[in-house]
Structure formats: C-alpha cells, structure tokens
Amino acid sequence: MSLLIKNGNIITSTNEYQADIYVEDEKIVAIGENLDYKADETIDATGKYVFPGGVDEHVHYNSFNSLGYEHSHAALAGGTTTVGDFVMQPEGVSLKDSVINYKRDFVDGVSTPDYIFHGIIMDPSDETIEGLKDVPSVGVSSVKVFMAYKGMPFYVDDEWLFKALQNGKKAGVTIMIHAENADVVNIRTKQLIEEGKTDVKYFPKSRPVFAEAEATSRAVYMAKIADAPLFVVHVTNQKAAEVIRQAYNEGMSVYGETCTHYLMLNDEVFSKPNFEGAKYVCTPPIRPQSDVDFLWEAIDRGWLLAVGSDHCAIVGGFEEGKKKGLKDFSKIPPGSPGVQDRLNMMWTYGVEEGKISRQKFVEVCCTNPAKVCGVYPQKGDLIVGSDADIVVFNPEYKGTIKFEDALMGSDYSTYEGYEQKGRAEKVFLRGKLMAENGKFVGEKGIGKQAMSKPYAYSYSKFKEKESLDDNK
Ligand code: DUC
Ligand code: ZN
Ligand code: ZN
Ligand code: ZN
C-alpha cells in the first residue's frame, strides 16, 4: 500500500515548506519537491497544511472511572493518531505485569489509535520500586505518582516518591507527578463540606493554587536530591509553572505539561447554573483567567513543553456520573472528554488567535509529546523513516463544536458551542486513512503500542532547543 500527498504546506516543529510526501508500508519513505512515485493513492493537498498526527501524551481509557477503548476512534476523528494512556497497578502485581495484563485484557485489538503506556504506582512497596527496572522491557519509560488523594489506593507519600525517583533514574524511567498537597486538599474539602459549602462552585477552593505549587516545588527539590528527571503533568497555574521554569533554567531535567481545558476555560465555569459546572471538574481545577493567560505564554516560551487533553470520559457522563456529586462537590468524579477536540481547540484559539505559531502548535501537540514519551522520531514528526501518521488540514473550514459530532462516548461536550476554525480533512495512521472531515472512516481496533525508549527526556536534547532557553 503506497500513498503520495502532493503540494501540501508541511509544518513541523522547526520548519514550514511546500513538498510532497511519499508513504510505503506504513512509513514515510520520501519528502521532497515534485516526487515522482507511482502510488496506489495520490492526494492533492494544494492549499492545505500537512503536519504530523497528533500525539496526546495524557489520556485515560480505563483509569479514574473512565470509558474504555471502544471510543478511542474519537482521537483519530480529531487528528490525534497516538495516545498516552495510564495503567493502574493492582495491589500485589508488579508494574510490568500490570502493563502486560492491561494490554492483553483491555487494549489489544480494541484501541484504534496507536498508544503509549504510562504506569501508575498504586501499591507502593519495595517490590514495586525494585520493579521499576523491568518496565522498559514492556515499552514503558514513564510512571505516574500521585502526591494527592491521601486515603485512596494511589496516594504515594514522600518516602515512596523519593524512592521512585531514585530507582526510576537508574532504570531510565521518568517519574510523572500529580502535584497537589494531599493534606491541604483533604482538610480544605472537609471544612468546606462541614460549612455547608457543598455546591460545585466551591470545588476550586478545595484545591488551591498554592497546594499545587507547593507539591510541585517539593517534588522538584526531591528530584534535585535524587538527580532524577521529573515530568509534572497537568500544570494549571503560574506559580507551579514558575517552579518548573526555574528548575529547568537551573539545568534540571524537569519538564511540565498543561492541558487543553486549562488553556480554554477559566474558573467561572464552576458557577454555571444547573450543576453544569460539574462537567468541568477535573483535578487540579481550572484556574482564573490570569493563570490561563500565563499558561499560553508558558507554552509559547517553552516553559511547559506539551499540551495533553487529560481526556477522561467518565462512566455515566454528566447525568449518571457527575451528578453523584449534586449534594457534595467532593463526590463529583474528576475528568472530562477532550481527546477529539484538542487539536481543533489549539488551532482555533492558539494559532488562529495569534497566541502560538503553527510550528509551536506542532511542537506542543505532536513533537514534544512524542519526545517526552520516548517514541520520537517514530511518532511526532514528518521525516523519512517515521511512521506515516499524517494530518492533511483544511484551514478554510469554519464550524462549531457540537455534541452530535462527538465520538467520545460521553453525554456532553466539554467545548460545546465553541467556534472551530480549520479541520483535519484527512487523517492517516501508519498510511491508512482513518478520518475525513471530522468523521471516523477507518478500521477500528488496529492501534499498536509505540514502545517508549528509556532515558527518553532526561538529558540534553531539550536543552539545546532555543525555545526552552529564553528566560535569561
Ligand atoms: N489526574 C489525572 O491526571 N486525571 C484524572 C484525575 C487525576 O487526578
Ligand atoms: Zn493527575
Ligand atoms: Zn490524567
Ligand atoms: Zn483529569
């Protein structure tokens, strides 16, 4: 099977130029002007942008009460060809076996996009920490640790976080953290509920900015002591982002991600009528507009590397899921659907509004996520030898985000009514056509694991990048 894409405006994280792309057997074989191959299929991309398939390093398909992989084709409809999913570790099972079992029982033959796995430590013990050395053998080089949620099985205290950092470093495994001070969150939550402040509008008050910044800072210092890399996921605010920026500028291998909803929405969503605010409950919370503005600057300037969706379509959606917290905001399951909308929102509100360049869009939505997950350059770029994960993007399209177009299996759309400019006209996964104009047209269940390489983003490669180095 071969494919020739002619005359597109190719966008990568570092360049923009007009060229043809020739694909054979799932890989990019040639890029250049006036390529003269006889292909099974030829597409004229004149007037279109052509960029790498989106890599969403942060999605939940079976963690945090989320819907499984049956709806994962939604990613393709939105131009995302690779997702990074989280594997929960059952008690008494090693991280490595958790990955093997999860892949066999939930993912193989069901996932439509290609996928990367991150582990989640849920059974902190000497065996688990020792077992970090085995996870690269199953293609995993990142493991998440939850500093929040004391009292829940996935809570990990400082003792185990520090041990995980030390052992992760030896194994080439980067520790990802969910940074919130667990005690502060628990105490604040309890006090608010006792004061009768049970409405969803009080939810952000239970998880303050400083609780996130403090935990971020604590983890960064621990990483410094352990001389280990650290990846801070879902950074929501200026204070936390500044901790990361400073550590990075001091030469540490500390990197951060933010997520679509922290860039598109502000904390006014929690005051919507009819409990609608619950749709946006995720942890940490969506913050005030001043933080939103800072996050845009942070991704533009390279202080945060990547934008994931943190897609988490809750079982039961709004009606049967979120409404469990009608009388008590702390019972609202966190998470919202977003994997299908990430690229559309980032293009419309980032590129079209002049907040980021087209190249930056590719960098934070495709290239850096692949790098931080250890799957670059197989994923995240358009170069000879890479997987032929390609988006042909029509910049002329104008529309609106509507629930009826959502394929994510939820009963609401996080970005309902938002304007959409531009759209993925064709989406190829390893050379196969998977989506056209927002509709899924491919074969379900063909996703393969992209094997993460160890020591993926601990070392110098990011530091050479100018965009990460402009805070002097
Ligand atoms: N963290 C996430 O990244 N997603 C769901 C909930 C959470 O705590
Ligand atoms: Zn988290
Ligand atoms: Zn998440
Ligand atoms: Zn989440």
Short mmCIF file of C-alpha atoms and ligand atoms in Angstrom, two decimals:
data_model
loop_
_atom_site.label_atom_id
_atom_site.label_comp_id
_atom_site.label_asym_id
_atom_site.label_seq_id
_atom_site.Cartn_x
_atom_site.Cartn_y
_atom_site.Cartn_z
CA MET A 1 0.00 0.00 0.00
CA SER A 2 1.51 3.33 -1.04
CA LEU A 3 0.36 6.91 -0.79
CA LEU A 4 1.54 10.18 -2.31
CA ILE A 5 0.48 13.50 -0.79
CA LYS A 6 1.26 16.30 -3.25
CA ASN A 7 1.83 20.04 -2.84
CA GLY A 8 0.95 20.41 0.84
CA ASN A 9 2.33 23.10 3.12
CA ILE A 10 4.26 20.93 5.51
CA ILE A 11 4.50 22.13 9.10
CA THR A 12 6.94 20.63 11.56
CA SER A 13 8.08 21.95 14.92
CA THR A 14 11.06 23.61 13.27
CA ASN A 15 10.11 24.33 9.69
CA GLU A 16 7.43 25.13 7.15
CA TYR A 17 7.81 24.36 3.44
CA GLN A 18 5.98 23.06 0.42
CA ALA A 19 6.70 19.46 -0.56
CA ASP A 20 5.29 16.06 -1.44
CA ILE A 21 5.32 13.10 0.92
CA TYR A 22 5.57 9.52 -0.26
CA VAL A 23 4.47 6.67 2.02
CA GLU A 24 5.04 2.96 1.67
CA ASP A 25 4.36 0.13 4.12
CA GLU A 26 3.28 2.42 6.94
CA LYS A 27 6.40 4.61 6.82
CA ILE A 28 7.40 7.91 5.27
CA VAL A 29 9.81 6.95 2.50
CA ALA A 30 10.49 10.29 0.82
CA ILE A 31 9.80 14.00 1.25
CA GLY A 32 10.66 16.47 -1.46
CA GLU A 33 9.52 18.64 -4.33
CA ASN A 34 7.88 17.06 -7.36
CA LEU A 35 8.21 13.49 -6.14
CA ASP A 36 7.62 11.12 -8.99
CA TYR A 37 6.36 7.91 -7.45
CA LYS A 38 3.56 5.71 -8.77
CA ALA A 39 1.39 5.36 -5.70
CA ASP A 40 -1.77 3.34 -5.06
CA GLU A 41 -3.35 6.60 -4.00
CA THR A 42 -2.43 10.21 -4.71
CA ILE A 43 -3.86 13.17 -2.84
CA ASP A 44 -3.63 16.78 -3.90
CA ALA A 45 -3.01 18.86 -0.78
CA THR A 46 -2.70 22.22 -2.52
CA GLY A 47 -3.77 24.96 -0.11
CA LYS A 48 -3.75 22.55 2.83
CA TYR A 49 -1.40 22.20 5.76
CA VAL A 50 0.22 18.84 6.32
CA PHE A 51 1.51 18.07 9.82
CA PRO A 52 2.31 15.02 11.96
CA GLY A 53 -0.57 13.14 13.54
CA GLY A 54 -1.32 14.48 16.99
CA VAL A 55 0.33 12.80 19.96
CA ASP A 56 -1.76 13.21 23.10
CA GLU A 57 0.52 12.11 25.91
CA HIS A 58 -2.22 12.22 28.54
CA VAL A 59 -5.47 10.27 28.23
CA HIS A 60 -7.43 7.90 30.47
CA TYR A 61 -9.18 4.91 28.99
CA ASN A 62 -9.56 2.67 31.99
CA SER A 63 -8.34 4.73 34.91
CA PHE A 64 -10.35 7.12 37.05
CA ASN A 65 -13.67 5.58 36.20
CA SER A 66 -13.31 6.35 32.51
CA LEU A 67 -14.83 4.73 29.45
CA GLY A 68 -12.58 2.19 27.77
CA TYR A 69 -11.00 1.91 24.35
CA GLU A 70 -14.26 1.28 22.45
CA HIS A 71 -14.49 5.03 21.92
CA SER A 72 -10.83 5.57 21.15
CA HIS A 73 -11.51 6.15 17.44
CA ALA A 74 -12.63 9.63 18.54
CA ALA A 75 -8.96 10.55 18.79
CA LEU A 76 -8.48 9.92 15.07
CA ALA A 77 -11.52 11.99 14.13
CA GLY A 78 -9.79 14.92 15.81
CA GLY A 79 -6.40 14.30 14.16
CA THR A 80 -4.70 12.52 17.05
CA THR A 81 -3.02 9.29 15.96
CA THR A 82 -1.19 8.31 19.16
CA VAL A 83 -2.39 8.46 22.77
CA GLY A 84 -0.54 8.02 26.06
CA ASP A 85 -2.74 6.02 28.42
CA PHE A 86 -2.27 5.25 32.11
CA VAL A 87 -2.09 1.72 33.51
CA MET A 88 -3.25 1.32 37.09
CA GLN A 89 -1.25 -1.15 39.16
CA PRO A 90 -3.47 -3.63 41.03
CA GLU A 91 -2.33 -4.46 44.57
CA GLY A 92 0.35 -7.14 44.67
CA VAL A 93 1.00 -7.03 40.92
CA SER A 94 4.28 -5.65 39.56
CA LEU A 95 4.21 -2.61 37.29
CA LYS A 96 5.49 -4.76 34.45
CA ASP A 97 2.78 -7.40 34.85
CA SER A 98 0.16 -4.67 35.21
CA VAL A 99 1.14 -3.44 31.76
CA ILE A 100 1.16 -6.92 30.23
CA ASN A 101 -2.26 -7.77 31.69
CA TYR A 102 -3.80 -4.44 30.81
CA LYS A 103 -2.63 -4.58 27.24
CA ARG A 104 -3.97 -8.12 26.81
CA ASP A 105 -7.30 -7.57 28.58
CA PHE A 106 -8.28 -4.04 27.54
CA VAL A 107 -6.21 -2.67 24.70
CA ASP A 108 -5.02 -5.22 22.18
CA GLY A 109 -7.42 -5.35 19.25
CA VAL A 110 -9.60 -2.61 20.76
CA SER A 111 -7.50 0.54 20.58
CA THR A 112 -7.89 2.38 17.32
CA PRO A 113 -5.08 4.92 17.72
CA ASP A 114 -1.53 3.78 18.40
CA TYR A 115 -0.77 4.00 22.09
CA ILE A 116 1.96 4.59 24.63
CA PHE A 117 1.63 3.37 28.20
CA HIS A 118 2.50 5.16 31.42
CA GLY A 119 2.43 3.18 34.65
CA ILE A 120 0.70 4.40 37.82
CA ILE A 121 2.15 3.34 41.17
CA MET A 122 -0.77 2.18 43.32
CA ASP A 123 0.94 -0.30 45.56
CA PRO A 124 3.99 1.48 46.92
CA SER A 125 6.32 -1.16 48.32
CA ASP A 126 9.94 -2.24 48.00
CA GLU A 127 8.90 -4.79 45.36
CA THR A 128 7.13 -2.15 43.29
CA ILE A 129 10.05 0.25 43.48
CA GLU A 130 12.52 -2.51 42.63
CA GLY A 131 10.25 -3.45 39.75
CA LEU A 132 10.73 -0.08 38.07
CA LYS A 133 13.80 -1.60 36.41
CA ASP A 134 11.57 -4.04 34.50
CA VAL A 135 9.11 -1.63 32.91
CA PRO A 136 11.29 -0.60 29.94
CA SER A 137 11.15 -4.24 28.81
CA VAL A 138 7.43 -3.76 28.11
CA GLY A 139 7.93 -0.45 26.33
CA VAL A 140 7.20 1.83 29.27
CA SER A 141 9.51 4.65 30.34
CA SER A 142 7.22 6.85 32.44
CA VAL A 143 5.40 6.10 35.68
CA LYS A 144 2.95 8.43 37.40
CA VAL A 145 2.94 9.04 41.12
CA PHE A 146 0.01 10.73 42.89
CA MET A 147 1.01 13.16 45.62
CA ALA A 148 -2.69 13.96 46.11
CA TYR A 149 -5.54 11.71 47.28
CA LYS A 150 -4.44 10.63 50.74
CA GLY A 151 -6.70 7.76 51.75
CA MET A 152 -7.01 6.45 48.21
CA PRO A 153 -5.03 3.46 46.94
CA PHE A 154 -2.99 5.53 44.50
CA TYR A 155 -1.73 8.02 47.09
CA VAL A 156 2.05 7.90 47.38
CA ASP A 157 3.81 9.69 50.23
CA ASP A 158 7.16 11.45 50.07
CA GLU A 159 9.08 8.38 51.19
CA TRP A 160 7.90 6.35 48.22
CA LEU A 161 8.07 9.25 45.81
CA PHE A 162 11.71 9.77 46.68
CA LYS A 163 12.48 6.08 46.30
CA ALA A 164 10.63 6.04 42.98
CA LEU A 165 12.71 8.99 41.75
CA GLN A 166 15.96 7.27 42.72
CA ASN A 167 15.04 3.92 41.20
CA GLY A 168 13.34 5.41 38.18
CA LYS A 169 16.52 7.24 37.33
CA LYS A 170 18.57 4.04 37.42
CA ALA A 171 16.08 2.34 35.12
CA GLY A 172 15.70 5.20 32.66
CA VAL A 173 12.11 5.66 33.79
CA THR A 174 10.85 9.18 34.29
CA ILE A 175 8.53 9.81 37.21
CA MET A 176 5.45 11.82 36.33
CA ILE A 177 3.72 13.54 39.19
CA HIS A 178 0.25 14.66 40.02
CA ALA A 179 1.29 17.54 42.24
CA GLU A 180 -1.17 18.65 44.91
CA ASN A 181 -0.62 18.73 48.66
CA ALA A 182 -2.82 15.87 49.82
CA ASP A 183 -3.35 17.09 53.38
CA VAL A 184 -4.25 20.61 52.35
CA VAL A 185 -6.79 19.29 49.85
CA ASN A 186 -8.35 16.86 52.32
CA ILE A 187 -8.60 19.40 55.13
CA ARG A 188 -9.98 22.14 52.90
CA THR A 189 -12.51 19.76 51.41
CA LYS A 190 -13.71 18.57 54.80
CA GLN A 191 -14.01 22.14 56.13
CA LEU A 192 -15.98 23.38 53.13
CA ILE A 193 -18.41 20.46 53.30
CA GLU A 194 -18.85 20.94 57.07
CA GLU A 195 -19.60 24.62 56.47
CA GLY A 196 -22.35 23.56 54.10
CA LYS A 197 -20.39 24.78 51.07
CA THR A 198 -21.25 21.70 49.06
CA ASP A 199 -22.05 23.32 45.73
CA VAL A 200 -19.73 22.71 42.79
CA LYS A 201 -18.79 26.40 42.82
CA TYR A 202 -16.72 25.67 45.97
CA PHE A 203 -14.76 22.89 44.32
CA PRO A 204 -11.79 25.07 43.24
CA LYS A 205 -11.49 26.42 46.79
CA SER A 206 -10.78 22.89 47.99
CA ARG A 207 -7.70 22.60 45.78
CA PRO A 208 -5.87 25.93 45.87
CA VAL A 209 -3.14 27.08 43.52
CA PHE A 210 -0.60 27.05 46.36
CA ALA A 211 -1.38 23.41 47.18
CA GLU A 212 -0.33 22.60 43.64
CA ALA A 213 2.68 24.92 43.64
CA GLU A 214 3.88 23.56 46.99
CA ALA A 215 3.71 19.94 45.86
CA THR A 216 5.37 20.83 42.55
CA SER A 217 8.17 22.54 44.40
CA ARG A 218 8.57 19.64 46.87
CA ALA A 219 8.78 17.13 44.04
CA VAL A 220 11.24 19.31 42.14
CA TYR A 221 13.53 19.52 45.17
CA MET A 222 13.28 15.78 45.70
CA ALA A 223 14.17 15.23 42.05
CA LYS A 224 17.14 17.53 42.55
CA ILE A 225 18.34 15.49 45.54
CA ALA A 226 17.84 12.26 43.61
CA ASP A 227 19.37 13.82 40.49
CA ALA A 228 16.42 12.35 38.63
CA PRO A 229 14.24 13.61 35.79
CA LEU A 230 10.69 14.67 36.57
CA PHE A 231 7.66 15.29 34.41
CA VAL A 232 4.93 17.36 36.02
CA VAL A 233 1.60 16.58 34.41
CA HIS A 234 -1.44 18.87 34.15
CA VAL A 235 0.17 22.11 35.32
CA THR A 236 -2.68 24.59 35.85
CA ASN A 237 -1.22 27.84 37.09
CA GLN A 238 1.53 30.43 37.04
CA LYS A 239 3.05 29.58 40.43
CA ALA A 240 3.54 25.91 39.58
CA ALA A 241 4.76 26.72 36.08
CA GLU A 242 7.33 29.13 37.50
CA VAL A 243 8.74 26.40 39.75
CA ILE A 244 9.25 24.25 36.67
CA ARG A 245 10.73 27.08 34.64
CA GLN A 246 13.22 27.86 37.37
CA ALA A 247 14.29 24.24 37.79
CA TYR A 248 14.69 23.91 34.07
CA ASN A 249 16.77 27.05 33.88
CA GLU A 250 19.00 25.68 36.63
CA GLY A 251 19.77 22.78 34.34
CA MET A 252 17.49 20.19 35.88
CA SER A 253 15.62 17.65 33.77
CA VAL A 254 12.26 18.93 34.95
CA TYR A 255 9.50 19.32 32.39
CA GLY A 256 5.84 20.19 32.52
CA GLU A 257 2.69 19.70 30.53
CA THR A 258 -0.53 21.63 30.60
CA CYS A 259 -3.87 20.53 29.19
CA THR A 260 -6.39 21.89 26.72
CA HIS A 261 -9.02 22.81 29.32
CA TYR A 262 -6.57 24.89 31.39
CA LEU A 263 -5.94 26.97 28.27
CA MET A 264 -9.52 27.25 27.01
CA LEU A 265 -11.60 27.68 30.15
CA ASN A 266 -11.37 29.67 33.37
CA ASP A 267 -12.78 29.10 36.85
CA GLU A 268 -16.04 30.87 36.01
CA VAL A 269 -17.22 27.53 34.59
CA PHE A 270 -17.83 26.29 38.13
CA SER A 271 -20.54 28.90 38.63
CA LYS A 272 -22.65 27.81 35.67
CA PRO A 273 -26.31 27.14 36.55
CA ASN A 274 -27.95 23.71 36.85
CA PHE A 275 -24.87 21.95 38.14
CA GLU A 276 -23.25 22.39 34.71
CA GLY A 277 -20.01 23.30 36.48
CA ALA A 278 -19.57 19.63 37.34
CA LYS A 279 -18.81 18.92 33.69
CA TYR A 280 -15.52 20.77 34.12
CA VAL A 281 -14.48 19.25 37.43
CA CYS A 282 -11.03 17.81 36.99
CA THR A 283 -8.05 17.79 39.28
CA PRO A 284 -6.28 20.11 39.74
CA PRO A 285 -9.07 22.61 39.00
CA ILE A 286 -9.40 25.04 36.12
CA ARG A 287 -7.98 28.38 37.31
CA PRO A 288 -8.67 32.13 36.99
CA GLN A 289 -8.05 33.92 33.70
CA SER A 290 -4.69 35.34 34.84
CA ASP A 291 -3.34 31.80 35.11
CA VAL A 292 -4.86 30.89 31.76
CA ASP A 293 -3.03 33.82 30.17
CA PHE A 294 0.23 32.79 31.80
CA LEU A 295 -0.11 29.20 30.58
CA TRP A 296 -0.37 30.39 26.98
CA GLU A 297 2.82 32.34 27.45
CA ALA A 298 4.43 29.34 29.14
CA ILE A 299 3.79 27.05 26.19
CA ASP A 300 4.79 29.69 23.70
CA ARG A 301 8.06 30.35 25.50
CA GLY A 302 8.82 26.68 26.14
CA TRP A 303 8.41 26.76 29.92
CA LEU A 304 5.86 24.00 29.52
CA LEU A 305 6.59 21.52 26.80
CA ALA A 306 3.39 19.85 25.81
CA VAL A 307 -0.39 20.13 25.76
CA GLY A 308 -2.31 16.93 26.53
CA SER A 309 -6.06 16.56 26.77
CA ASP A 310 -6.21 14.60 30.06
CA HIS A 311 -9.16 13.03 28.28
CA CYS A 312 -11.24 11.24 30.87
CA ALA A 313 -14.81 10.48 29.74
CA ILE A 314 -16.47 9.44 33.00
CA VAL A 315 -18.67 6.35 33.07
CA GLY A 316 -22.24 7.65 33.20
CA GLY A 317 -21.27 11.03 31.76
CA PHE A 318 -23.00 14.04 33.29
CA GLU A 319 -26.37 12.51 34.11
CA GLU A 320 -25.29 9.27 35.77
CA GLY A 321 -21.70 10.10 36.63
CA LYS A 322 -21.08 13.72 37.53
CA LYS A 323 -24.46 14.04 39.27
CA LYS A 324 -23.23 11.73 42.03
CA GLY A 325 -21.82 14.94 43.42
CA LEU A 326 -25.00 17.00 43.30
CA LYS A 327 -25.13 17.32 47.09
CA ASP A 328 -21.36 17.22 47.70
CA PHE A 329 -18.80 18.54 45.20
CA SER A 330 -16.17 16.15 46.58
CA LYS A 331 -18.15 13.24 45.15
CA ILE A 332 -18.03 14.53 41.56
CA PRO A 333 -15.82 12.16 39.56
CA PRO A 334 -12.98 14.22 38.05
CA GLY A 335 -12.32 14.34 34.32
CA SER A 336 -13.88 15.45 31.06
CA PRO A 337 -13.86 14.27 27.46
CA GLY A 338 -11.38 16.10 25.23
CA VAL A 339 -9.16 13.88 23.09
CA GLN A 340 -11.18 14.61 19.95
CA ASP A 341 -11.11 18.38 20.46
CA ARG A 342 -7.51 19.06 21.48
CA LEU A 343 -6.05 19.88 18.07
CA ASN A 344 -9.13 21.78 16.93
CA MET A 345 -9.12 23.93 20.04
CA MET A 346 -5.37 24.53 19.97
CA TRP A 347 -5.51 25.55 16.33
CA THR A 348 -8.57 27.78 16.65
CA TYR A 349 -7.69 29.50 19.93
CA GLY A 350 -3.91 29.24 19.70
CA VAL A 351 -2.84 29.59 16.08
CA GLU A 352 -5.82 31.50 14.65
CA GLU A 353 -5.81 33.94 17.59
CA GLY A 354 -2.09 34.56 17.22
CA LYS A 355 -1.12 33.14 20.61
CA ILE A 356 1.18 30.49 19.16
CA SER A 357 2.71 29.90 15.75
CA ARG A 358 1.85 26.95 13.54
CA GLN A 359 5.24 25.45 14.31
CA LYS A 360 4.67 25.83 18.04
CA PHE A 361 1.31 24.12 17.61
CA VAL A 362 3.06 21.11 16.08
CA GLU A 363 5.76 21.23 18.73
CA VAL A 364 3.42 21.13 21.74
CA CYS A 365 0.71 18.89 20.26
CA CYS A 366 2.81 16.38 18.29
CA THR A 367 6.58 16.56 18.55
CA ASN A 368 7.31 17.24 22.22
CA PRO A 369 4.69 14.75 23.44
CA ALA A 370 6.42 12.09 21.33
CA LYS A 371 9.78 13.13 22.73
CA VAL A 372 8.68 13.14 26.35
CA CYS A 373 7.13 9.70 25.87
CA GLY A 374 10.25 8.25 24.27
CA VAL A 375 8.64 7.48 20.92
CA TYR A 376 10.34 10.16 18.85
CA PRO A 377 11.03 10.14 15.89
CA GLN A 378 8.81 7.15 15.21
CA LYS A 379 5.97 9.49 16.20
CA GLY A 380 5.55 13.25 16.27
CA ASP A 381 7.41 14.37 13.17
CA LEU A 382 7.34 14.17 9.39
CA ILE A 383 10.73 12.80 8.45
CA VAL A 384 11.90 9.90 6.34
CA GLY A 385 11.62 6.72 8.39
CA SER A 386 8.88 7.97 10.72
CA ASP A 387 5.51 6.28 10.92
CA ALA A 388 3.20 7.72 8.29
CA ASP A 389 0.90 9.38 10.83
CA ILE A 390 -0.20 12.41 8.84
CA VAL A 391 -2.87 15.07 9.05
CA VAL A 392 -3.98 16.96 5.94
CA PHE A 393 -5.54 20.06 7.42
CA ASN A 394 -8.02 22.38 5.75
CA PRO A 395 -7.53 25.87 7.21
CA GLU A 396 -10.63 27.26 5.45
CA TYR A 397 -13.19 25.23 7.39
CA LYS A 398 -15.39 27.13 9.81
CA GLY A 399 -17.79 25.49 12.21
CA THR A 400 -18.78 24.94 15.81
CA ILE A 401 -18.02 22.18 18.30
CA LYS A 402 -21.24 20.23 18.74
CA PHE A 403 -22.08 17.27 20.89
CA GLU A 404 -23.63 15.49 17.92
CA ASP A 405 -20.19 15.25 16.32
CA ALA A 406 -18.53 13.87 19.44
CA LEU A 407 -17.47 10.22 19.30
CA MET A 408 -16.05 10.01 22.81
CA GLY A 409 -18.99 8.14 24.34
CA SER A 410 -19.93 10.80 26.86
CA ASP A 411 -23.28 12.59 27.10
CA TYR A 412 -21.86 16.09 26.82
CA SER A 413 -19.16 18.01 25.04
CA THR A 414 -16.67 19.99 27.12
CA TYR A 415 -16.34 22.66 24.41
CA GLU A 416 -19.97 22.75 23.25
CA GLY A 417 -20.65 25.80 21.12
CA TYR A 418 -17.01 26.83 20.75
CA GLU A 419 -16.02 28.10 17.37
CA GLN A 420 -13.83 25.88 15.25
CA LYS A 421 -11.57 27.20 12.51
CA GLY A 422 -9.81 24.65 10.35
CA ARG A 423 -10.27 20.91 10.43
CA ALA A 424 -8.39 17.71 9.75
CA GLU A 425 -9.58 16.85 6.27
CA LYS A 426 -7.73 13.54 6.18
CA VAL A 427 -6.04 11.67 8.98
CA PHE A 428 -3.66 8.80 8.27
CA LEU A 429 -2.41 6.31 10.82
CA ARG A 430 0.62 4.44 9.51
CA GLY A 431 -0.52 5.30 5.99
CA LYS A 432 -4.12 4.15 6.48
CA LEU A 433 -6.94 6.64 6.08
CA MET A 434 -8.75 6.82 9.43
CA ALA A 435 -10.79 10.01 9.40
CA GLU A 436 -12.14 12.57 6.99
CA ASN A 437 -13.56 15.98 7.88
CA GLY A 438 -14.21 15.09 11.49
CA LYS A 439 -15.80 11.71 10.73
CA PHE A 440 -14.19 8.39 11.50
CA VAL A 441 -13.84 6.30 8.32
CA GLY A 442 -11.17 3.75 9.24
CA GLU A 443 -10.95 0.32 10.72
CA LYS A 444 -11.38 0.09 14.48
CA GLY A 445 -9.01 -1.76 16.77
CA ILE A 446 -5.86 -1.56 14.64
CA GLY A 447 -3.80 0.50 17.11
CA LYS A 448 -0.38 -0.76 18.10
CA GLN A 449 1.80 0.04 21.05
CA ALA A 450 4.55 2.54 20.37
CA MET A 451 7.37 1.31 22.58
CA SER A 452 8.80 4.04 24.78
CA LYS A 453 12.55 4.11 24.99
CA PRO A 454 14.13 4.54 28.42
CA TYR A 455 16.00 7.75 29.30
CA ALA A 456 13.69 9.44 26.86
CA TYR A 457 13.78 13.01 28.06
CA SER A 458 16.16 13.21 30.88
CA TYR A 459 19.06 14.53 29.01
CA SER A 460 20.44 17.20 26.82
CA LYS A 461 18.20 17.02 23.79
CA PHE A 462 15.63 19.53 25.00
CA LYS A 463 18.21 21.84 26.40
CA GLU A 464 19.61 22.54 23.00
CA LYS A 465 16.30 23.96 21.98
CA GLU A 466 16.24 27.69 21.77
CA SER A 467 12.59 27.86 22.73
CA LEU A 468 13.41 26.40 26.11
CA ASP A 469 16.19 28.75 26.82
CA ASP A 470 14.77 32.21 26.59
CA ASN A 471 14.41 33.14 30.20
CA LYS A 472 17.88 34.55 30.62
N1 DUC B 1 -5.41 13.14 37.47
C1 DUC B 1 -5.46 12.99 36.18
O1 DUC B 1 -4.46 13.20 35.52
N2 DUC B 1 -6.59 12.63 35.58
C2 DUC B 1 -7.73 12.23 36.28
C3 DUC B 1 -7.71 12.55 37.72
C4 DUC B 1 -6.42 12.94 38.25
O2 DUC B 1 -6.26 13.10 39.42
ZN ZN B 2 -3.44 13.69 37.86
ZN ZN B 3 -4.98 12.48 33.81
ZN ZN B 4 -8.05 14.50 34.73
#
